[in-house]
């Protein structure tokens, strides 16, 4: 049973930073693709960042250079460091996972409840 619980969202001014964490249980990094997706009101879901089971990392073009995804395997945490936040980054952010070695197209089988990020 895969359980993903996000934390760390909030409100920040443009140019600020936030750190999102995801406590993942039942999804081992060695055999799962892990990532973050976001959805803003009225917009379609967007893959933000992902880590394949071999550690390969990918970012969407809109966040590359500003966001950093990482794993703390000892704590079973997936982390998203977000810098230089802009109003267009405002969205609900979800931790996500799939039981496959390689992520594809920001599509995942499991996701958490989400944490809100608001940039003004």
GROMACS .gro file of C-alpha atoms in nm:
model
  120
    1UNK     CA    1   0.000   0.000   0.000
    2UNK     CA    2   0.154   0.330  -0.113
    3UNK     CA    3   0.100   0.633   0.106
    4UNK     CA    4   0.232   0.978   0.022
    5UNK     CA    5   0.198   1.269   0.265
    6UNK     CA    6   0.312   1.617   0.165
    7UNK     CA    7   0.410   1.905   0.389
    8UNK     CA    8   0.577   2.243   0.360
    9UNK     CA    9   0.342   2.445   0.143
   10UNK     CA   10   0.238   2.799   0.226
   11UNK     CA   11   0.230   3.155   0.106
   12UNK     CA   12   0.536   3.346  -0.007
   13UNK     CA   13   0.615   3.663  -0.196
   14UNK     CA   14   0.753   3.651  -0.546
   15UNK     CA   15   1.122   3.573  -0.541
   16UNK     CA   16   1.093   3.373  -0.222
   17UNK     CA   17   1.158   3.007  -0.150
   18UNK     CA   18   0.972   2.709  -0.011
   19UNK     CA   19   1.068   2.352   0.067
   20UNK     CA   20   0.817   2.075   0.016
   21UNK     CA   21   0.860   1.732   0.171
   22UNK     CA   22   0.685   1.406   0.102
   23UNK     CA   23   0.685   1.116   0.345
   24UNK     CA   24   0.658   0.809   0.129
   25UNK     CA   25   0.570   0.465   0.255
   26UNK     CA   26   0.526   0.155   0.044
   27UNK     CA   27   0.716   0.309  -0.248
   28UNK     CA   28   1.083   0.219  -0.250
   29UNK     CA   29   1.310   0.448  -0.449
   30UNK     CA   30   1.493   0.150  -0.598
   31UNK     CA   31   1.188   0.032  -0.790
   32UNK     CA   32   0.959   0.333  -0.811
   33UNK     CA   33   0.954   0.646  -1.016
   34UNK     CA   34   0.890   0.944  -0.784
   35UNK     CA   35   0.800   1.300  -0.856
   36UNK     CA   36   0.603   1.617  -0.798
   37UNK     CA   37   0.310   1.738  -1.000
   38UNK     CA   38   0.103   2.054  -0.962
   39UNK     CA   39  -0.235   2.180  -1.063
   40UNK     CA   40  -0.355   2.538  -1.063
   41UNK     CA   41  -0.724   2.629  -1.075
   42UNK     CA   42  -0.853   2.609  -1.429
   43UNK     CA   43  -0.534   2.453  -1.559
   44UNK     CA   44  -0.436   2.100  -1.643
   45UNK     CA   45  -0.205   1.898  -1.422
   46UNK     CA   46   0.165   1.956  -1.486
   47UNK     CA   47   0.460   1.736  -1.408
   48UNK     CA   48   0.712   1.950  -1.220
   49UNK     CA   49   1.005   1.721  -1.142
   50UNK     CA   50   1.079   1.352  -1.125
   51UNK     CA   51   1.342   1.101  -1.019
   52UNK     CA   52   1.370   0.766  -1.193
   53UNK     CA   53   1.466   0.458  -0.994
   54UNK     CA   54   1.823   0.492  -1.125
   55UNK     CA   55   1.843   0.850  -0.996
   56UNK     CA   56   1.791   1.024  -1.328
   57UNK     CA   57   1.624   1.360  -1.265
   58UNK     CA   58   1.404   1.559  -1.497
   59UNK     CA   59   1.236   1.898  -1.465
   60UNK     CA   60   0.969   2.077  -1.658
   61UNK     CA   61   1.099   2.369  -1.857
   62UNK     CA   62   0.904   2.614  -1.643
   63UNK     CA   63   1.091   2.524  -1.323
   64UNK     CA   64   1.432   2.414  -1.447
   65UNK     CA   65   1.705   2.610  -1.274
   66UNK     CA   66   1.473   2.719  -0.993
   67UNK     CA   67   1.346   2.393  -0.840
   68UNK     CA   68   1.552   2.101  -0.710
   69UNK     CA   69   1.416   1.753  -0.641
   70UNK     CA   70   1.600   1.517  -0.412
   71UNK     CA   71   1.558   1.203  -0.206
   72UNK     CA   72   1.651   1.134   0.152
   73UNK     CA   73   1.642   0.757   0.139
   74UNK     CA   74   1.734   0.718   0.504
   75UNK     CA   75   1.420   0.908   0.600
   76UNK     CA   76   1.210   0.790   0.303
   77UNK     CA   77   1.149   1.154   0.208
   78UNK     CA   78   1.110   1.315  -0.131
   79UNK     CA   79   1.199   1.685  -0.124
   80UNK     CA   80   1.130   1.972  -0.361
   81UNK     CA   81   1.330   2.288  -0.301
   82UNK     CA   82   1.166   2.581  -0.478
   83UNK     CA   83   1.354   2.907  -0.530
   84UNK     CA   84   1.277   3.229  -0.717
   85UNK     CA   85   0.908   3.153  -0.689
   86UNK     CA   86   0.674   3.342  -0.918
   87UNK     CA   87   0.296   3.395  -0.910
   88UNK     CA   88   0.260   3.144  -1.193
   89UNK     CA   89   0.398   2.877  -0.957
   90UNK     CA   90   0.082   2.909  -0.747
   91UNK     CA   91  -0.085   2.567  -0.743
   92UNK     CA   92  -0.163   2.261  -0.540
   93UNK     CA   93   0.150   2.050  -0.535
   94UNK     CA   94   0.127   1.673  -0.514
   95UNK     CA   95   0.387   1.412  -0.438
   96UNK     CA   96   0.348   1.123  -0.681
   97UNK     CA   97   0.479   0.774  -0.747
   98UNK     CA   98   0.452   0.488  -0.992
   99UNK     CA   99   0.574   0.128  -0.956
  100UNK     CA  100   0.791   0.153  -1.267
  101UNK     CA  101   1.162   0.229  -1.297
  102UNK     CA  102   1.127   0.527  -1.530
  103UNK     CA  103   0.896   0.824  -1.511
  104UNK     CA  104   0.710   0.930  -1.819
  105UNK     CA  105   0.514   1.239  -1.908
  106UNK     CA  106   0.438   1.346  -1.553
  107UNK     CA  107   0.191   1.058  -1.521
  108UNK     CA  108   0.186   0.866  -1.195
  109UNK     CA  109  -0.028   0.593  -1.042
  110UNK     CA  110  -0.032   0.733  -0.690
  111UNK     CA  111  -0.038   1.080  -0.545
  112UNK     CA  112  -0.079   1.241  -0.205
  113UNK     CA  113  -0.344   1.481  -0.084
  114UNK     CA  114  -0.144   1.782  -0.192
  115UNK     CA  115  -0.008   2.096  -0.032
  116UNK     CA  116  -0.098   2.446  -0.144
  117UNK     CA  117   0.168   2.687  -0.265
  118UNK     CA  118   0.063   3.049  -0.312
  119UNK     CA  119   0.299   3.312  -0.453
  120UNK     CA  120   0.194   3.676  -0.454
   0.00000   0.00000   0.00000
